[in-house]
């Protein structure tokens, strides 16, 4: 198979990555907006294009259990889910990670109910950040395909042996067509040879178990800490395999992506597909003379602390734009970055913004507001409270819809316009 270039959705890009990886077994359960991935794989397997086992299970819980069990026998395994499906199988995430099985699982991010939605934010995938799965987050369809290949190489390395999530935004990327280079099979096999595990096998004459019970905290602590050390080691391994990937495919994926960061004074931190909006806002700010930059997190587990510290050293103000919310606390990534920078002597002012929940658009005016706030905070040498970005137009539309619904119940602590004053970005507010 020779290298080709096609217009592919994010879901189709995942399927191509799985096909090129030579996966042996695909346990599945459908959920919007992930279903196109398994439909594509099912057709290829049925048509004989892919030589793999395919089975549809009765739930995501069973699906992840089957994926882990198959991986423990030495098979190369893939599965995928989204949102409520990920939560349904949550128990098994910890189980299969504890088995140290190197399967790859794609999550197509979608906001969690209630209220129910089909559009993306990252509370589903970030809820799994402590499970033991590594996490790679993608911005483009090309990156999705490439990350599936990188994920298998990373997971199967004997210094790691942990499962990997590859995350992409539902609808905004899963169903968006972009030009994608599909690499040739020979090049893929140079990067990702057939899986030949030493730690996992299935032989009647030589039984092996990975899902053991332990009695006593010292035994449990030992195995958990081994997982932690393997996850930390995965940072070094990721740097190695990403460099090898660049040599073979001429595409580079570092743990963090720096966009106009080198000489930047004001840096915005984002993840996933909405980073494209952030990059456009940075370019617009540059035209106005603002030394803006954007840092995109690709690896979230393991967390690239050293890379972050180096990239943000000497910057004036950093704003973390979380497309998630830890209810009662605030932005999840903001808290992690604040912890990373806490002991640094030359750390920047750090601000927190929350937007994009349930796929809410982040307008150019809201990005302008973020950069204005960053500059003012630096001048005043003070931070501001975490802010939910919500425009006056959005507030008025919400009030209109509530009026159409008739009498609605407002909770005693229900929000009102003043809760969003900092995030209202109409020209009159400036």
Tab-separated table of C-alpha atoms in Angstrom:
chain	number	residue	atom	x	y	z
A	1	UNK	CA	0.000	0.000	0.000
A	2	UNK	CA	1.419	3.374	-1.045
A	3	UNK	CA	1.005	6.711	0.716
A	4	UNK	CA	-2.207	8.512	-0.295
A	5	UNK	CA	-4.008	11.739	0.602
A	6	UNK	CA	-7.765	11.855	1.193
A	7	UNK	CA	-10.471	13.991	2.777
A	8	UNK	CA	-11.322	12.124	5.982
A	9	UNK	CA	-13.458	12.759	9.030
A	10	UNK	CA	-11.866	12.425	12.440
A	11	UNK	CA	-13.695	9.116	12.884
A	12	UNK	CA	-12.437	7.786	9.539
A	13	UNK	CA	-8.924	8.916	10.492
A	14	UNK	CA	-9.138	6.788	13.637
A	15	UNK	CA	-10.277	3.791	11.594
A	16	UNK	CA	-7.365	4.195	9.195
A	17	UNK	CA	-4.922	4.378	12.091
A	18	UNK	CA	-6.348	1.139	13.508
A	19	UNK	CA	-6.216	-0.568	10.117
A	20	UNK	CA	-2.612	0.431	9.524
A	21	UNK	CA	-1.640	-0.680	13.040
A	22	UNK	CA	-2.589	-4.274	12.202
A	23	UNK	CA	-4.963	-4.652	15.127
A	24	UNK	CA	-6.006	-8.228	16.024
A	25	UNK	CA	-9.231	-7.677	17.959
A	26	UNK	CA	-11.912	-4.959	18.105
A	27	UNK	CA	-14.554	-5.250	20.873
A	28	UNK	CA	-17.198	-2.544	20.470
A	29	UNK	CA	-20.339	-0.854	21.668
A	30	UNK	CA	-21.855	2.069	19.698
A	31	UNK	CA	-22.459	5.574	21.011
A	32	UNK	CA	-22.801	8.942	19.257
A	33	UNK	CA	-20.495	10.474	18.027
A	34	UNK	CA	-18.126	7.463	18.055
A	35	UNK	CA	-20.222	4.975	16.059
A	36	UNK	CA	-18.767	5.818	12.631
A	37	UNK	CA	-15.397	4.455	13.802
A	38	UNK	CA	-16.702	0.976	14.548
A	39	UNK	CA	-19.028	0.975	11.523
A	40	UNK	CA	-16.021	1.601	9.268
A	41	UNK	CA	-13.936	-1.083	10.963
A	42	UNK	CA	-16.825	-3.564	10.858
A	43	UNK	CA	-17.214	-3.076	7.104
A	44	UNK	CA	-13.494	-3.488	6.436
A	45	UNK	CA	-13.346	-6.650	8.541
A	46	UNK	CA	-16.498	-8.046	6.887
A	47	UNK	CA	-15.081	-7.277	3.428
A	48	UNK	CA	-11.790	-8.993	4.271
A	49	UNK	CA	-9.765	-5.782	4.023
A	50	UNK	CA	-8.770	-6.130	7.687
A	51	UNK	CA	-7.792	-9.430	9.308
A	52	UNK	CA	-9.156	-8.895	12.799
A	53	UNK	CA	-11.777	-10.227	15.168
A	54	UNK	CA	-14.796	-7.975	15.669
A	55	UNK	CA	-17.456	-8.392	18.336
A	56	UNK	CA	-20.281	-6.170	19.548
A	57	UNK	CA	-20.720	-6.443	23.316
A	58	UNK	CA	-23.738	-5.653	25.504
A	59	UNK	CA	-22.218	-2.561	27.156
A	60	UNK	CA	-19.103	-0.452	27.471
A	61	UNK	CA	-18.294	-2.236	30.728
A	62	UNK	CA	-18.179	-5.593	28.910
A	63	UNK	CA	-16.366	-4.001	25.971
A	64	UNK	CA	-13.478	-2.704	28.076
A	65	UNK	CA	-13.291	-5.985	30.011
A	66	UNK	CA	-13.053	-7.915	26.728
A	67	UNK	CA	-10.423	-5.498	25.400
A	68	UNK	CA	-8.300	-5.909	28.518
A	69	UNK	CA	-8.612	-9.696	28.562
A	70	UNK	CA	-7.637	-9.987	24.901
A	71	UNK	CA	-4.684	-7.648	25.377
A	72	UNK	CA	-3.523	-9.774	28.309
A	73	UNK	CA	-3.192	-12.742	25.939
A	74	UNK	CA	-0.817	-10.815	23.659
A	75	UNK	CA	-3.279	-9.498	21.056
A	76	UNK	CA	-3.096	-5.951	19.696
A	77	UNK	CA	-6.469	-4.523	20.723
A	78	UNK	CA	-8.490	-1.414	19.876
A	79	UNK	CA	-11.767	-0.024	21.126
A	80	UNK	CA	-13.554	3.316	21.321
A	81	UNK	CA	-16.273	5.117	23.244
A	82	UNK	CA	-17.616	8.536	24.227
A	83	UNK	CA	-19.153	10.463	27.090
A	84	UNK	CA	-21.743	8.427	29.006
A	85	UNK	CA	-20.302	5.251	27.525
A	86	UNK	CA	-16.928	6.015	29.039
A	87	UNK	CA	-18.556	6.534	32.425
A	88	UNK	CA	-20.523	3.289	32.080
A	89	UNK	CA	-17.289	1.349	31.684
A	90	UNK	CA	-15.365	3.386	34.253
A	91	UNK	CA	-14.798	0.535	36.699
A	92	UNK	CA	-12.904	-1.455	34.067
A	93	UNK	CA	-10.542	1.403	33.228
A	94	UNK	CA	-8.801	0.984	36.561
A	95	UNK	CA	-8.880	-2.798	36.222
A	96	UNK	CA	-7.258	-3.075	32.795
A	97	UNK	CA	-4.696	-0.372	33.610
A	98	UNK	CA	-3.775	-2.416	36.698
A	99	UNK	CA	-3.313	-5.441	34.463
A	100	UNK	CA	-0.654	-3.406	32.573
A	101	UNK	CA	-2.175	-4.199	29.189
A	102	UNK	CA	-1.159	-1.935	26.270
A	103	UNK	CA	-4.486	-1.544	24.463
A	104	UNK	CA	-5.455	1.695	22.701
A	105	UNK	CA	-8.855	3.314	23.212
A	106	UNK	CA	-10.213	6.373	21.412
A	107	UNK	CA	-12.560	8.677	23.292
A	108	UNK	CA	-14.689	11.045	21.223
A	109	UNK	CA	-15.345	13.754	23.792
A	110	UNK	CA	-18.946	14.765	24.456
A	111	UNK	CA	-20.425	16.730	27.334
A	112	UNK	CA	-21.862	14.680	30.199
A	113	UNK	CA	-25.519	14.794	31.193
A	114	UNK	CA	-27.561	16.221	32.717
A	115	UNK	CA	-28.548	18.240	30.759
A	116	UNK	CA	-27.810	15.862	27.910
A	117	UNK	CA	-25.938	17.145	24.862
A	118	UNK	CA	-24.168	15.777	21.806
A	119	UNK	CA	-21.524	18.502	21.608
A	120	UNK	CA	-18.047	18.345	23.125
A	121	UNK	CA	-16.263	19.318	26.251
A	122	UNK	CA	-13.620	17.405	28.187
A	123	UNK	CA	-15.202	16.366	31.455
A	124	UNK	CA	-15.580	12.797	30.181
A	125	UNK	CA	-11.914	12.186	29.344
A	126	UNK	CA	-10.510	14.219	32.249
A	127	UNK	CA	-12.611	12.189	34.677
A	128	UNK	CA	-10.350	9.275	33.655
A	129	UNK	CA	-7.057	11.054	34.262
A	130	UNK	CA	-6.288	9.102	37.464
A	131	UNK	CA	-7.143	5.651	36.076
A	132	UNK	CA	-3.650	4.723	34.856
A	133	UNK	CA	-4.430	5.270	31.155
A	134	UNK	CA	-2.057	7.600	29.343
A	135	UNK	CA	-3.807	10.407	27.431
A	136	UNK	CA	-3.004	11.969	24.038
A	137	UNK	CA	-5.269	14.869	22.961
A	138	UNK	CA	-5.652	15.822	19.277
A	139	UNK	CA	-6.418	18.990	17.335
A	140	UNK	CA	-6.684	17.766	13.715
A	141	UNK	CA	-7.767	14.689	11.768
A	142	UNK	CA	-4.174	14.060	10.653
A	143	UNK	CA	-3.077	14.151	14.251
A	144	UNK	CA	-5.796	11.641	15.169
A	145	UNK	CA	-4.540	9.049	12.661
A	146	UNK	CA	-0.917	9.584	13.626
A	147	UNK	CA	-1.693	9.484	17.346
A	148	UNK	CA	-3.242	6.024	17.064
A	149	UNK	CA	0.069	4.747	15.672
A	150	UNK	CA	2.057	6.640	18.302
A	151	UNK	CA	-0.218	5.313	21.044
A	152	UNK	CA	0.455	1.666	20.181
A	153	UNK	CA	4.198	2.248	19.999
A	154	UNK	CA	4.102	4.016	23.379
A	155	UNK	CA	1.795	1.538	25.124
A	156	UNK	CA	3.672	-1.553	23.951
A	157	UNK	CA	7.105	-0.318	24.981
A	158	UNK	CA	8.351	-2.601	27.766
A	159	UNK	CA	9.256	0.448	29.856
A	160	UNK	CA	5.586	1.536	29.822
A	161	UNK	CA	3.005	-1.255	29.323
A	162	UNK	CA	-0.003	0.913	30.092
A	163	UNK	CA	-3.179	1.491	28.051
A	164	UNK	CA	-3.528	4.750	26.123
A	165	UNK	CA	-6.456	7.052	25.395
A	166	UNK	CA	-6.438	9.069	22.182
A	167	UNK	CA	-8.960	11.899	22.585
A	168	UNK	CA	-10.699	14.059	19.991
A	169	UNK	CA	-13.688	16.406	20.087
A	170	UNK	CA	-17.054	15.037	19.049
A	171	UNK	CA	-18.719	16.624	15.984
A	172	UNK	CA	-16.163	19.468	15.776
A	173	UNK	CA	-13.549	16.899	14.710
A	174	UNK	CA	-15.230	13.473	14.559
A	175	UNK	CA	-17.450	14.511	11.629
A	176	UNK	CA	-15.268	17.242	10.127
A	177	UNK	CA	-13.459	16.349	6.887
A	178	UNK	CA	-9.884	17.508	6.511
A	179	UNK	CA	-7.089	16.526	4.118
A	180	UNK	CA	-5.253	13.591	5.716
A	181	UNK	CA	-2.134	11.791	4.522
A	182	UNK	CA	-2.601	8.034	4.880
A	183	UNK	CA	0.909	6.597	5.220
A	184	UNK	CA	2.066	3.549	3.296
A	185	UNK	CA	2.051	0.204	5.091
A	186	UNK	CA	5.815	-0.304	4.687
A	187	UNK	CA	6.527	2.982	6.472
A	188	UNK	CA	4.058	2.109	9.242
A	189	UNK	CA	5.665	-1.303	9.795
A	190	UNK	CA	9.074	0.339	10.145
A	191	UNK	CA	7.652	2.466	12.923
A	192	UNK	CA	5.227	-0.064	14.417
A	193	UNK	CA	6.258	-3.684	13.830
A	194	UNK	CA	3.917	-6.576	14.727
A	195	UNK	CA	3.264	-6.870	18.443
A	196	UNK	CA	5.397	-9.563	20.092
A	197	UNK	CA	4.916	-9.233	23.851
A	198	UNK	CA	7.169	-10.944	26.384
A	199	UNK	CA	4.939	-10.204	29.357
A	200	UNK	CA	1.632	-11.472	27.938
A	201	UNK	CA	0.821	-14.781	26.323
A	202	UNK	CA	-1.837	-17.485	26.150
A	203	UNK	CA	-0.470	-21.036	26.500
A	204	UNK	CA	-2.221	-23.951	28.163
A	205	UNK	CA	1.154	-25.453	29.077
A	206	UNK	CA	2.372	-22.280	30.763
A	207	UNK	CA	-0.457	-20.504	32.623
A	208	UNK	CA	-0.113	-16.863	33.577
A	209	UNK	CA	-2.283	-14.465	35.571
A	210	UNK	CA	-2.256	-10.648	35.640
A	211	UNK	CA	-5.413	-9.803	37.578
A	212	UNK	CA	-4.363	-10.975	41.026
A	213	UNK	CA	-5.782	-10.117	44.434
A	214	UNK	CA	-3.516	-8.780	47.170
A	215	UNK	CA	-4.033	-8.597	50.901
A	216	UNK	CA	-2.140	-5.831	52.647
A	217	UNK	CA	-1.467	-2.196	51.834
A	218	UNK	CA	2.240	-2.670	51.194
A	219	UNK	CA	1.555	-5.058	48.298
A	220	UNK	CA	-1.143	-2.803	46.841
A	221	UNK	CA	1.089	0.272	47.180
A	222	UNK	CA	3.924	-1.494	45.372
A	223	UNK	CA	1.848	-2.200	42.263
A	224	UNK	CA	0.240	1.254	42.191
A	225	UNK	CA	3.609	2.943	42.468
A	226	UNK	CA	4.991	0.762	39.675
A	227	UNK	CA	2.171	2.093	37.474
A	228	UNK	CA	3.045	5.641	38.473
A	229	UNK	CA	6.727	5.172	37.663
A	230	UNK	CA	5.846	3.605	34.300
A	231	UNK	CA	3.600	6.579	33.474
A	232	UNK	CA	6.374	9.036	34.350
A	233	UNK	CA	8.829	6.994	32.242
A	234	UNK	CA	6.364	7.261	29.375
A	235	UNK	CA	7.379	10.920	28.975
A	236	UNK	CA	10.908	9.921	27.972
A	237	UNK	CA	9.610	7.098	25.806
A	238	UNK	CA	7.146	9.433	24.111
A	239	UNK	CA	9.943	11.869	23.234
A	240	UNK	CA	11.916	8.984	21.699
A	241	UNK	CA	9.074	7.540	19.621
A	242	UNK	CA	7.850	10.958	18.454
A	243	UNK	CA	11.345	11.724	17.155
A	244	UNK	CA	11.408	8.407	15.310
A	245	UNK	CA	7.926	9.163	13.936
A	246	UNK	CA	9.212	12.492	12.587
A	247	UNK	CA	12.125	10.805	10.812
A	248	UNK	CA	9.832	8.314	9.070
A	249	UNK	CA	6.734	10.442	8.346
A	250	UNK	CA	8.110	14.005	8.502
A	251	UNK	CA	5.449	15.091	11.015
A	252	UNK	CA	6.296	16.192	14.527
A	253	UNK	CA	4.210	15.809	17.697
A	254	UNK	CA	5.778	16.983	20.928
A	255	UNK	CA	4.190	16.547	24.350
A	256	UNK	CA	3.210	20.215	24.099
A	257	UNK	CA	2.788	22.306	20.956
A	258	UNK	CA	4.192	25.838	21.008
A	259	UNK	CA	2.491	28.346	18.716
A	260	UNK	CA	4.300	31.702	18.601
A	261	UNK	CA	5.418	31.082	22.190
A	262	UNK	CA	9.154	31.750	21.905
A	263	UNK	CA	8.980	35.578	22.137
A	264	UNK	CA	5.474	35.745	23.617
A	265	UNK	CA	4.694	37.701	26.775
A	266	UNK	CA	1.068	36.556	27.098
A	267	UNK	CA	0.419	32.842	26.613
A	268	UNK	CA	-2.920	31.066	26.267
A	269	UNK	CA	-3.070	27.350	27.181
A	270	UNK	CA	-5.657	25.124	25.466
A	271	UNK	CA	-6.224	21.540	24.279
A	272	UNK	CA	-7.970	19.685	21.441
A	273	UNK	CA	-9.741	21.139	18.380
A	274	UNK	CA	-10.763	24.495	19.870
A	275	UNK	CA	-7.034	25.304	19.926
A	276	UNK	CA	-7.461	26.191	16.255
A	277	UNK	CA	-9.715	29.084	17.332
A	278	UNK	CA	-7.097	30.107	19.875
A	279	UNK	CA	-4.354	30.178	17.244
A	280	UNK	CA	-6.452	32.476	15.053
A	281	UNK	CA	-6.959	34.757	18.070
A	282	UNK	CA	-3.203	34.798	18.734
A	283	UNK	CA	-2.485	35.823	15.139
A	284	UNK	CA	-5.087	38.592	15.419
A	285	UNK	CA	-3.554	39.810	18.697
A	286	UNK	CA	-0.103	39.850	17.093
A	287	UNK	CA	-1.407	42.163	14.364
A	288	UNK	CA	-2.445	44.560	17.148
A	289	UNK	CA	1.066	44.510	18.600
A	290	UNK	CA	0.322	42.130	21.484
A	291	UNK	CA	3.070	39.551	21.968
A	292	UNK	CA	0.630	36.644	22.265
A	293	UNK	CA	1.250	32.922	21.996
A	294	UNK	CA	-0.551	29.632	22.519
A	295	UNK	CA	0.605	26.462	24.177
A	296	UNK	CA	-1.410	23.337	23.390
A	297	UNK	CA	-1.288	20.356	25.731
A	298	UNK	CA	-1.013	17.093	23.775
A	299	UNK	CA	-0.046	14.794	26.615
A	300	UNK	CA	-2.195	15.178	29.717
A	301	UNK	CA	-1.179	11.873	31.284
A	302	UNK	CA	1.645	11.747	32.007
A	303	UNK	CA	1.555	15.476	32.685
A	304	UNK	CA	4.503	17.217	30.923
A	305	UNK	CA	5.596	19.336	33.888
A	306	UNK	CA	9.214	19.953	32.833
A	307	UNK	CA	8.178	21.024	29.328
A	308	UNK	CA	5.566	23.403	30.753
A	309	UNK	CA	7.985	25.004	33.195
A	310	UNK	CA	10.555	25.567	30.458
A	311	UNK	CA	8.009	26.943	27.959
A	312	UNK	CA	6.419	29.375	30.441
A	313	UNK	CA	9.565	30.685	32.132
A	314	UNK	CA	9.765	34.468	31.986
A	315	UNK	CA	6.289	35.006	30.523
A	316	UNK	CA	4.245	37.882	31.917
A	317	UNK	CA	0.778	36.335	32.107
A	318	UNK	CA	-0.583	32.885	31.302
A	319	UNK	CA	-4.295	32.179	30.841
A	320	UNK	CA	-5.576	28.603	31.024
A	321	UNK	CA	-8.739	28.146	28.969
A	322	UNK	CA	-10.457	25.035	30.332
A	323	UNK	CA	-13.137	23.341	28.237
A	324	UNK	CA	-14.297	21.536	31.368
A	325	UNK	CA	-15.483	22.341	34.873
A	326	UNK	CA	-14.796	20.612	38.154
A	327	UNK	CA	-18.019	21.578	39.900
A	328	UNK	CA	-17.224	23.358	43.153
A	329	UNK	CA	-13.587	23.972	42.162
A	330	UNK	CA	-13.249	25.350	38.621
A	331	UNK	CA	-11.018	24.475	35.675
A	332	UNK	CA	-9.249	21.122	35.952
A	333	UNK	CA	-6.167	21.976	33.898
A	334	UNK	CA	-5.786	25.353	35.595
A	335	UNK	CA	-5.388	23.593	38.946
A	336	UNK	CA	-2.820	21.163	37.519
A	337	UNK	CA	-0.797	23.957	35.888
A	338	UNK	CA	-0.964	26.063	39.058
A	339	UNK	CA	0.465	23.107	40.984
A	340	UNK	CA	3.201	22.660	38.394
A	341	UNK	CA	4.319	26.298	38.616
A	342	UNK	CA	3.841	26.797	42.358
A	343	UNK	CA	7.513	26.486	43.386
A	344	UNK	CA	8.973	28.297	40.364
A	345	UNK	CA	10.744	31.564	41.198
A	346	UNK	CA	10.179	33.255	37.838
A	347	UNK	CA	6.585	32.127	37.319
A	348	UNK	CA	4.024	34.212	35.404
A	349	UNK	CA	0.709	35.493	36.674
A	350	UNK	CA	-1.780	32.679	36.115
A	351	UNK	CA	-5.422	33.286	35.136
A	352	UNK	CA	-8.321	30.872	34.753
A	353	UNK	CA	-11.071	30.992	32.119
A	354	UNK	CA	-13.766	28.398	31.455
A	355	UNK	CA	-15.592	28.159	28.143
A	356	UNK	CA	-16.606	25.727	25.424
A	357	UNK	CA	-18.779	23.699	27.803
A	358	UNK	CA	-21.135	21.505	25.807
A	359	UNK	CA	-19.492	22.796	22.629
A	360	UNK	CA	-20.262	26.478	23.333
A	361	UNK	CA	-18.504	28.607	20.758
A	362	UNK	CA	-15.615	30.818	21.875
A	363	UNK	CA	-15.977	34.021	19.879
A	364	UNK	CA	-13.156	36.324	18.713
A	365	UNK	CA	-14.448	38.957	21.181
A	366	UNK	CA	-14.038	36.510	24.061
A	367	UNK	CA	-10.435	35.836	23.073
A	368	UNK	CA	-9.885	39.618	22.900
A	369	UNK	CA	-11.303	39.877	26.405
A	370	UNK	CA	-8.891	37.188	27.617
A	371	UNK	CA	-5.857	39.015	26.237
A	372	UNK	CA	-7.089	42.365	27.576
A	373	UNK	CA	-7.506	40.808	31.028
A	374	UNK	CA	-4.029	39.266	30.855
A	375	UNK	CA	-2.443	42.637	30.067
A	376	UNK	CA	-4.402	44.498	32.769
A	377	UNK	CA	-3.568	41.835	35.344
A	378	UNK	CA	0.124	42.181	34.612
A	379	UNK	CA	-0.014	45.976	34.867
A	380	UNK	CA	-1.892	45.796	38.186
A	381	UNK	CA	0.235	42.838	39.407
A	382	UNK	CA	-2.856	40.955	40.537
A	383	UNK	CA	-4.844	37.987	39.366
A	384	UNK	CA	-8.612	37.837	38.930
A	385	UNK	CA	-11.061	35.202	40.035
A	386	UNK	CA	-11.744	32.329	37.615
A	387	UNK	CA	-14.188	33.458	34.960
A	388	UNK	CA	-16.821	31.674	32.909
A	389	UNK	CA	-16.960	33.242	29.465
A	390	UNK	CA	-20.553	33.943	28.559
A	391	UNK	CA	-21.575	36.810	26.316
A	392	UNK	CA	-24.460	39.213	26.779
A	393	UNK	CA	-26.076	37.851	23.613
A	394	UNK	CA	-25.945	34.318	25.022
A	395	UNK	CA	-27.486	35.496	28.282
A	396	UNK	CA	-30.346	37.234	26.470
A	397	UNK	CA	-30.988	34.148	24.345
A	398	UNK	CA	-31.118	31.983	27.471
A	399	UNK	CA	-33.653	34.357	29.032
A	400	UNK	CA	-35.701	34.286	25.833
A	401	UNK	CA	-35.778	30.479	25.787
A	402	UNK	CA	-36.765	30.337	29.447
A	403	UNK	CA	-39.602	32.726	28.661
A	404	UNK	CA	-40.797	30.521	25.811
A	405	UNK	CA	-40.824	27.533	28.169
A	406	UNK	CA	-43.185	29.370	30.517
A	407	UNK	CA	-42.711	29.276	34.276
A	408	UNK	CA	-39.329	27.786	35.137
A	409	UNK	CA	-37.800	27.107	38.522
A	410	UNK	CA	-34.675	29.055	39.421
A	411	UNK	CA	-32.597	27.566	42.200
A	412	UNK	CA	-31.956	29.831	45.228
A	413	UNK	CA	-28.334	30.247	44.094
A	414	UNK	CA	-29.191	30.524	40.401
A	415	UNK	CA	-26.848	32.657	38.294
A	416	UNK	CA	-27.715	36.137	37.140
A	417	UNK	CA	-26.002	38.486	34.684
A	418	UNK	CA	-23.552	39.802	37.294
A	419	UNK	CA	-22.013	36.333	37.574
A	420	UNK	CA	-20.764	36.726	34.014
A	421	UNK	CA	-19.863	40.413	34.008
A	422	UNK	CA	-16.171	39.707	33.475
A	423	UNK	CA	-16.996	37.353	30.650
A	424	UNK	CA	-19.501	39.580	28.861
A	425	UNK	CA	-17.577	40.926	25.900
A	426	UNK	CA	-19.848	43.351	24.086
A	427	UNK	CA	-18.234	46.556	22.807
A	428	UNK	CA	-20.117	48.581	25.438
A	429	UNK	CA	-18.274	46.716	28.177
A	430	UNK	CA	-14.901	47.815	26.886
